[in-house]
């Protein structure tokens, strides 16, 4: 096993609060939500496990409580970044999701192409296969169709958001683009002006 | 190559800037040592990024003062890492030679003459590099042939055309045995290849429209007067942002952070800055990075 202090990136003389802060920072970075739909979700999951084990080892060795309440407990469907088919009449969709989770994208695509109907789920899965391949233009078009067909589905909406650019949580704030900041500042200024002029009544 | 993959030099700390420059000079030196003096002209920012990625998992290498042909008097500090530079230099030679051959195929008999001459000059180096990385050389030839077929068929899919090129770039990591290192690196390189292809397509759009040559953006979007609409440019930016996000997520999973700050700068700041310049028609591939001062040497503005 790796040195737990090295895993958390802290020195052996670090205080408990510094260790907790480093742990929270790493959990935020490698949280499964950041790797949902990412082909490397399994590696992120392993990394989370390593971080949790390192934190537990340090807290045990220091005699402090190992059950950190604010931490990520792991487990659950989302933790591995995998899909589960929650409904619908076409059982082959469940098999397609299983292929996607196993990164067998050609098999998933071939099976999906044999489906008789092209509903929202079909377009969502087609988009997911494209996204996993890195074909982001195609993925976005399929996700848009899925969202248009089933507007109330949060899974489809989240998937669409992932291909609409924007900045994901693991990116450090120092790497935010300046033109993005300027645009946000401008929007905030306009909103404030609108409120001051009575637009918020 | 293209020169699109570069850091924001003005946002690097002095030490990071020096490390980047030492890696660039180290690659130049390795090219000269292994493939002869003329191969030094193939050094570029894109392949320096590949070196930084490959070397990031290992401990930082030693540097030394080396003779530089660009400086008649004086020497430059360069990184000494024969193993990683050996592979990166071979990839550089293979990719550069294939690009020359690609230009020979694309241009007419007269205009292709300089490329023909250059490809003859680098043929020997290419053969030597191919012996070192035979699988990569075969992958390049196969994917470029697939790309030619897509171009001949006037493919409207920017994904399919970018995929051929992105596979070549991600193939630069195919020789790595450790899957925990190879998989994140392949994802970073795939999206780097995608970024290169799309940035180049946007950069060449006006010229391709004037010459009536193939450009995937001409068949994917509505092009008016050799330019995309503001809406389509926003769409392209979002595609690049998504690639940056996927490359960034993979970077976080790379074991070892020897060049972590530099790589973060290139992916999070360099990619968007270069694409922004390409969109504005202000990107200069030959603009030297070395004229810009690193962050710690400037005062005031930190963006």
PDB file of N, CA, C and O in Angstrom, chain A residues 45-78:
ATOM      1  N   UNK A  45     -12.771   5.936  -9.817  1.00  0.00           N
ATOM      2  CA  UNK A  45     -13.338   5.188  -8.702  1.00  0.00           C
ATOM      3  C   UNK A  45     -12.230   4.531  -7.863  1.00  0.00           C
ATOM      4  O   UNK A  45     -12.273   4.544  -6.628  1.00  0.00           O
ATOM      5  N   UNK A  46     -11.231   3.980  -8.550  1.00  0.00           N
ATOM      6  CA  UNK A  46     -10.090   3.382  -7.843  1.00  0.00           C
ATOM      7  C   UNK A  46      -9.339   4.434  -7.031  1.00  0.00           C
ATOM      8  O   UNK A  46      -8.900   4.187  -5.906  1.00  0.00           O
ATOM      9  N   UNK A  47      -9.199   5.607  -7.641  1.00  0.00           N
ATOM     10  CA  UNK A  47      -8.494   6.702  -6.975  1.00  0.00           C
ATOM     11  C   UNK A  47      -9.246   7.123  -5.708  1.00  0.00           C
ATOM     12  O   UNK A  47      -8.635   7.344  -4.659  1.00  0.00           O
ATOM     13  N   UNK A  48     -10.584   7.181  -5.805  1.00  0.00           N
ATOM     14  CA  UNK A  48     -11.406   7.536  -4.637  1.00  0.00           C
ATOM     15  C   UNK A  48     -11.207   6.521  -3.519  1.00  0.00           C
ATOM     16  O   UNK A  48     -11.098   6.875  -2.346  1.00  0.00           O
ATOM     17  N   UNK A  49     -11.157   5.261  -3.916  1.00  0.00           N
ATOM     18  CA  UNK A  49     -10.986   4.188  -2.939  1.00  0.00           C
ATOM     19  C   UNK A  49      -9.633   4.357  -2.223  1.00  0.00           C
ATOM     20  O   UNK A  49      -9.551   4.238  -0.994  1.00  0.00           O
ATOM     21  N   UNK A  50      -8.616   4.646  -3.006  1.00  0.00           N
ATOM     22  CA  UNK A  50      -7.265   4.836  -2.461  1.00  0.00           C
ATOM     23  C   UNK A  50      -7.234   6.006  -1.471  1.00  0.00           C
ATOM     24  O   UNK A  50      -6.631   5.918  -0.388  1.00  0.00           O
ATOM     25  N   UNK A  51      -7.934   7.090  -1.835  1.00  0.00           N
ATOM     26  CA  UNK A  51      -7.974   8.289  -0.978  1.00  0.00           C
ATOM     27  C   UNK A  51      -8.703   7.969   0.332  1.00  0.00           C
ATOM     28  O   UNK A  51      -8.242   8.328   1.417  1.00  0.00           O
ATOM     29  N   UNK A  52      -9.827   7.277   0.223  1.00  0.00           N
ATOM     30  CA  UNK A  52     -10.595   6.915   1.429  1.00  0.00           C
ATOM     31  C   UNK A  52      -9.775   6.019   2.348  1.00  0.00           C
ATOM     32  O   UNK A  52      -9.760   6.211   3.569  1.00  0.00           O
ATOM     33  N   UNK A  53      -9.067   5.052   1.749  1.00  0.00           N
ATOM     34  CA  UNK A  53      -8.247   4.137   2.548  1.00  0.00           C
ATOM     35  C   UNK A  53      -7.115   4.886   3.237  1.00  0.00           C
ATOM     36  O   UNK A  53      -6.811   4.637   4.404  1.00  0.00           O
ATOM     37  N   UNK A  54      -6.501   5.826   2.505  1.00  0.00           N
ATOM     38  CA  UNK A  54      -5.401   6.603   3.076  1.00  0.00           C
ATOM     39  C   UNK A  54      -5.910   7.449   4.238  1.00  0.00           C
ATOM     40  O   UNK A  54      -5.260   7.515   5.295  1.00  0.00           O
ATOM     41  N   UNK A  55      -7.063   8.062   4.060  1.00  0.00           N
ATOM     42  CA  UNK A  55      -7.620   8.917   5.126  1.00  0.00           C
ATOM     43  C   UNK A  55      -7.958   8.075   6.354  1.00  0.00           C
ATOM     44  O   UNK A  55      -7.647   8.458   7.489  1.00  0.00           O
ATOM     45  N   UNK A  56      -8.565   6.917   6.114  1.00  0.00           N
ATOM     46  CA  UNK A  56      -8.903   6.022   7.230  1.00  0.00           C
ATOM     47  C   UNK A  56      -7.644   5.575   7.968  1.00  0.00           C
ATOM     48  O   UNK A  56      -7.615   5.531   9.199  1.00  0.00           O
ATOM     49  N   UNK A  57      -6.595   5.238   7.193  1.00  0.00           N
ATOM     50  CA  UNK A  57      -5.344   4.765   7.805  1.00  0.00           C
ATOM     51  C   UNK A  57      -4.741   5.855   8.685  1.00  0.00           C
ATOM     52  O   UNK A  57      -4.264   5.574   9.800  1.00  0.00           O
ATOM     53  N   UNK A  58      -4.760   7.101   8.207  1.00  0.00           N
ATOM     54  CA  UNK A  58      -4.164   8.204   8.992  1.00  0.00           C
ATOM     55  C   UNK A  58      -4.982   8.455  10.254  1.00  0.00           C
ATOM     56  O   UNK A  58      -4.423   8.583  11.355  1.00  0.00           O
ATOM     57  N   UNK A  59      -6.307   8.497  10.098  1.00  0.00           N
ATOM     58  CA  UNK A  59      -7.145   8.778  11.276  1.00  0.00           C
ATOM     59  C   UNK A  59      -7.042   7.650  12.300  1.00  0.00           C
ATOM     60  O   UNK A  59      -7.032   7.906  13.505  1.00  0.00           O
ATOM     61  N   UNK A  60      -6.904   6.419  11.829  1.00  0.00           N
ATOM     62  CA  UNK A  60      -6.744   5.278  12.760  1.00  0.00           C
ATOM     63  C   UNK A  60      -5.421   5.384  13.509  1.00  0.00           C
ATOM     64  O   UNK A  60      -5.355   5.227  14.718  1.00  0.00           O
ATOM     65  N   UNK A  61      -4.341   5.678  12.734  1.00  0.00           N
ATOM     66  CA  UNK A  61      -3.018   5.733  13.365  1.00  0.00           C
ATOM     67  C   UNK A  61      -2.907   6.882  14.361  1.00  0.00           C
ATOM     68  O   UNK A  61      -2.144   6.836  15.303  1.00  0.00           O
ATOM     69  N   UNK A  62      -3.692   7.947  14.136  1.00  0.00           N
ATOM     70  CA  UNK A  62      -3.636   9.096  15.048  1.00  0.00           C
ATOM     71  C   UNK A  62      -4.638   8.953  16.191  1.00  0.00           C
ATOM     72  O   UNK A  62      -4.719   9.819  17.052  1.00  0.00           O
ATOM     73  N   UNK A  63      -5.458   7.910  16.107  1.00  0.00           N
ATOM     74  CA  UNK A  63      -6.412   7.671  17.180  1.00  0.00           C
ATOM     75  C   UNK A  63      -7.611   8.593  17.140  1.00  0.00           C
ATOM     76  O   UNK A  63      -8.391   8.673  18.082  1.00  0.00           O
ATOM     77  N   UNK A  64      -7.780   9.307  16.017  1.00  0.00           N
ATOM     78  CA  UNK A  64      -8.959  10.160  15.881  1.00  0.00           C
ATOM     79  C   UNK A  64     -10.062   9.364  15.189  1.00  0.00           C
ATOM     80  O   UNK A  64      -9.843   8.268  14.683  1.00  0.00           O
ATOM     81  N   UNK A  65     -11.245   9.949  15.155  1.00  0.00           N
ATOM     82  CA  UNK A  65     -12.384   9.245  14.571  1.00  0.00           C
ATOM     83  C   UNK A  65     -12.180   9.050  13.075  1.00  0.00           C
ATOM     84  O   UNK A  65     -11.833   9.982  12.352  1.00  0.00           O
ATOM     85  N   UNK A  66     -12.362   7.828  12.618  1.00  0.00           N
ATOM     86  CA  UNK A  66     -12.197   7.536  11.191  1.00  0.00           C
ATOM     87  C   UNK A  66     -13.432   7.815  10.384  1.00  0.00           C
ATOM     88  O   UNK A  66     -13.389   7.877   9.164  1.00  0.00           O
ATOM     89  N   UNK A  67     -14.549   7.979  11.062  1.00  0.00           N
ATOM     90  CA  UNK A  67     -15.791   8.178  10.309  1.00  0.00           C
ATOM     91  C   UNK A  67     -16.025   9.672  10.112  1.00  0.00           C
ATOM     92  O   UNK A  67     -16.636  10.337  10.939  1.00  0.00           O
ATOM     93  N   UNK A  68     -15.439  10.186   9.063  1.00  0.00           N
ATOM     94  CA  UNK A  68     -15.564  11.597   8.752  1.00  0.00           C
ATOM     95  C   UNK A  68     -16.926  11.845   8.126  1.00  0.00           C
ATOM     96  O   UNK A  68     -17.236  11.351   7.057  1.00  0.00           O
ATOM     97  N   UNK A  69     -17.715  12.652   8.852  1.00  0.00           N
ATOM     98  CA  UNK A  69     -19.119  12.803   8.449  1.00  0.00           C
ATOM     99  C   UNK A  69     -19.299  13.519   7.124  1.00  0.00           C
ATOM    100  O   UNK A  69     -20.214  13.250   6.383  1.00  0.00           O
ATOM    101  N   UNK A  70     -18.409  14.471   6.865  1.00  0.00           N
ATOM    102  CA  UNK A  70     -18.583  15.255   5.626  1.00  0.00           C
ATOM    103  C   UNK A  70     -17.994  14.568   4.412  1.00  0.00           C
ATOM    104  O   UNK A  70     -18.076  15.074   3.311  1.00  0.00           O
ATOM    105  N   UNK A  71     -17.367  13.417   4.579  1.00  0.00           N
ATOM    106  CA  UNK A  71     -16.644  12.781   3.485  1.00  0.00           C
ATOM    107  C   UNK A  71     -17.524  11.966   2.571  1.00  0.00           C
ATOM    108  O   UNK A  71     -18.696  11.764   2.821  1.00  0.00           O
ATOM    109  N   UNK A  72     -16.890  11.510   1.519  1.00  0.00           N
ATOM    110  CA  UNK A  72     -17.592  10.705   0.546  1.00  0.00           C
ATOM    111  C   UNK A  72     -17.552   9.251   0.982  1.00  0.00           C
ATOM    112  O   UNK A  72     -16.490   8.701   1.252  1.00  0.00           O
ATOM    113  N   UNK A  73     -18.708   8.632   1.105  1.00  0.00           N
ATOM    114  CA  UNK A  73     -18.760   7.276   1.630  1.00  0.00           C
ATOM    115  C   UNK A  73     -18.637   6.205   0.562  1.00  0.00           C
ATOM    116  O   UNK A  73     -18.489   5.049   0.863  1.00  0.00           O
ATOM    117  N   UNK A  74     -18.756   6.607  -0.678  1.00  0.00           N
ATOM    118  CA  UNK A  74     -18.612   5.628  -1.763  1.00  0.00           C
ATOM    119  C   UNK A  74     -19.844   4.774  -1.891  1.00  0.00           C
ATOM    120  O   UNK A  74     -20.866   4.985  -1.244  1.00  0.00           O
ATOM    121  N   UNK A  75     -19.743   3.788  -2.769  1.00  0.00           N
ATOM    122  CA  UNK A  75     -20.869   2.886  -2.986  1.00  0.00           C
ATOM    123  C   UNK A  75     -21.928   3.515  -3.858  1.00  0.00           C
ATOM    124  O   UNK A  75     -21.805   4.632  -4.326  1.00  0.00           O
ATOM    125  N   UNK A  76     -22.998   2.789  -4.056  1.00  0.00           N
ATOM    126  CA  UNK A  76     -24.100   3.328  -4.863  1.00  0.00           C
ATOM    127  C   UNK A  76     -23.841   3.160  -6.339  1.00  0.00           C
ATOM    128  O   UNK A  76     -22.749   2.864  -6.775  1.00  0.00           O
ATOM    129  N   UNK A  77     -24.875   3.400  -7.082  1.00  0.00           N
ATOM    130  CA  UNK A  77     -24.805   3.210  -8.527  1.00  0.00           C
ATOM    131  C   UNK A  77     -23.853   4.197  -9.190  1.00  0.00           C
ATOM    132  O   UNK A  77     -23.102   3.869 -10.070  1.00  0.00           O
ATOM    133  N   UNK A  78     -23.910   5.429  -8.657  1.00  0.00           N
ATOM    134  CA  UNK A  78     -23.179   6.498  -9.320  1.00  0.00           C
ATOM    135  C   UNK A  78     -21.671   6.375  -9.139  1.00  0.00           C
ATOM    136  O   UNK A  78     -20.921   6.872  -9.937  1.00  0.00           O
TER     137      UNK A  78
END
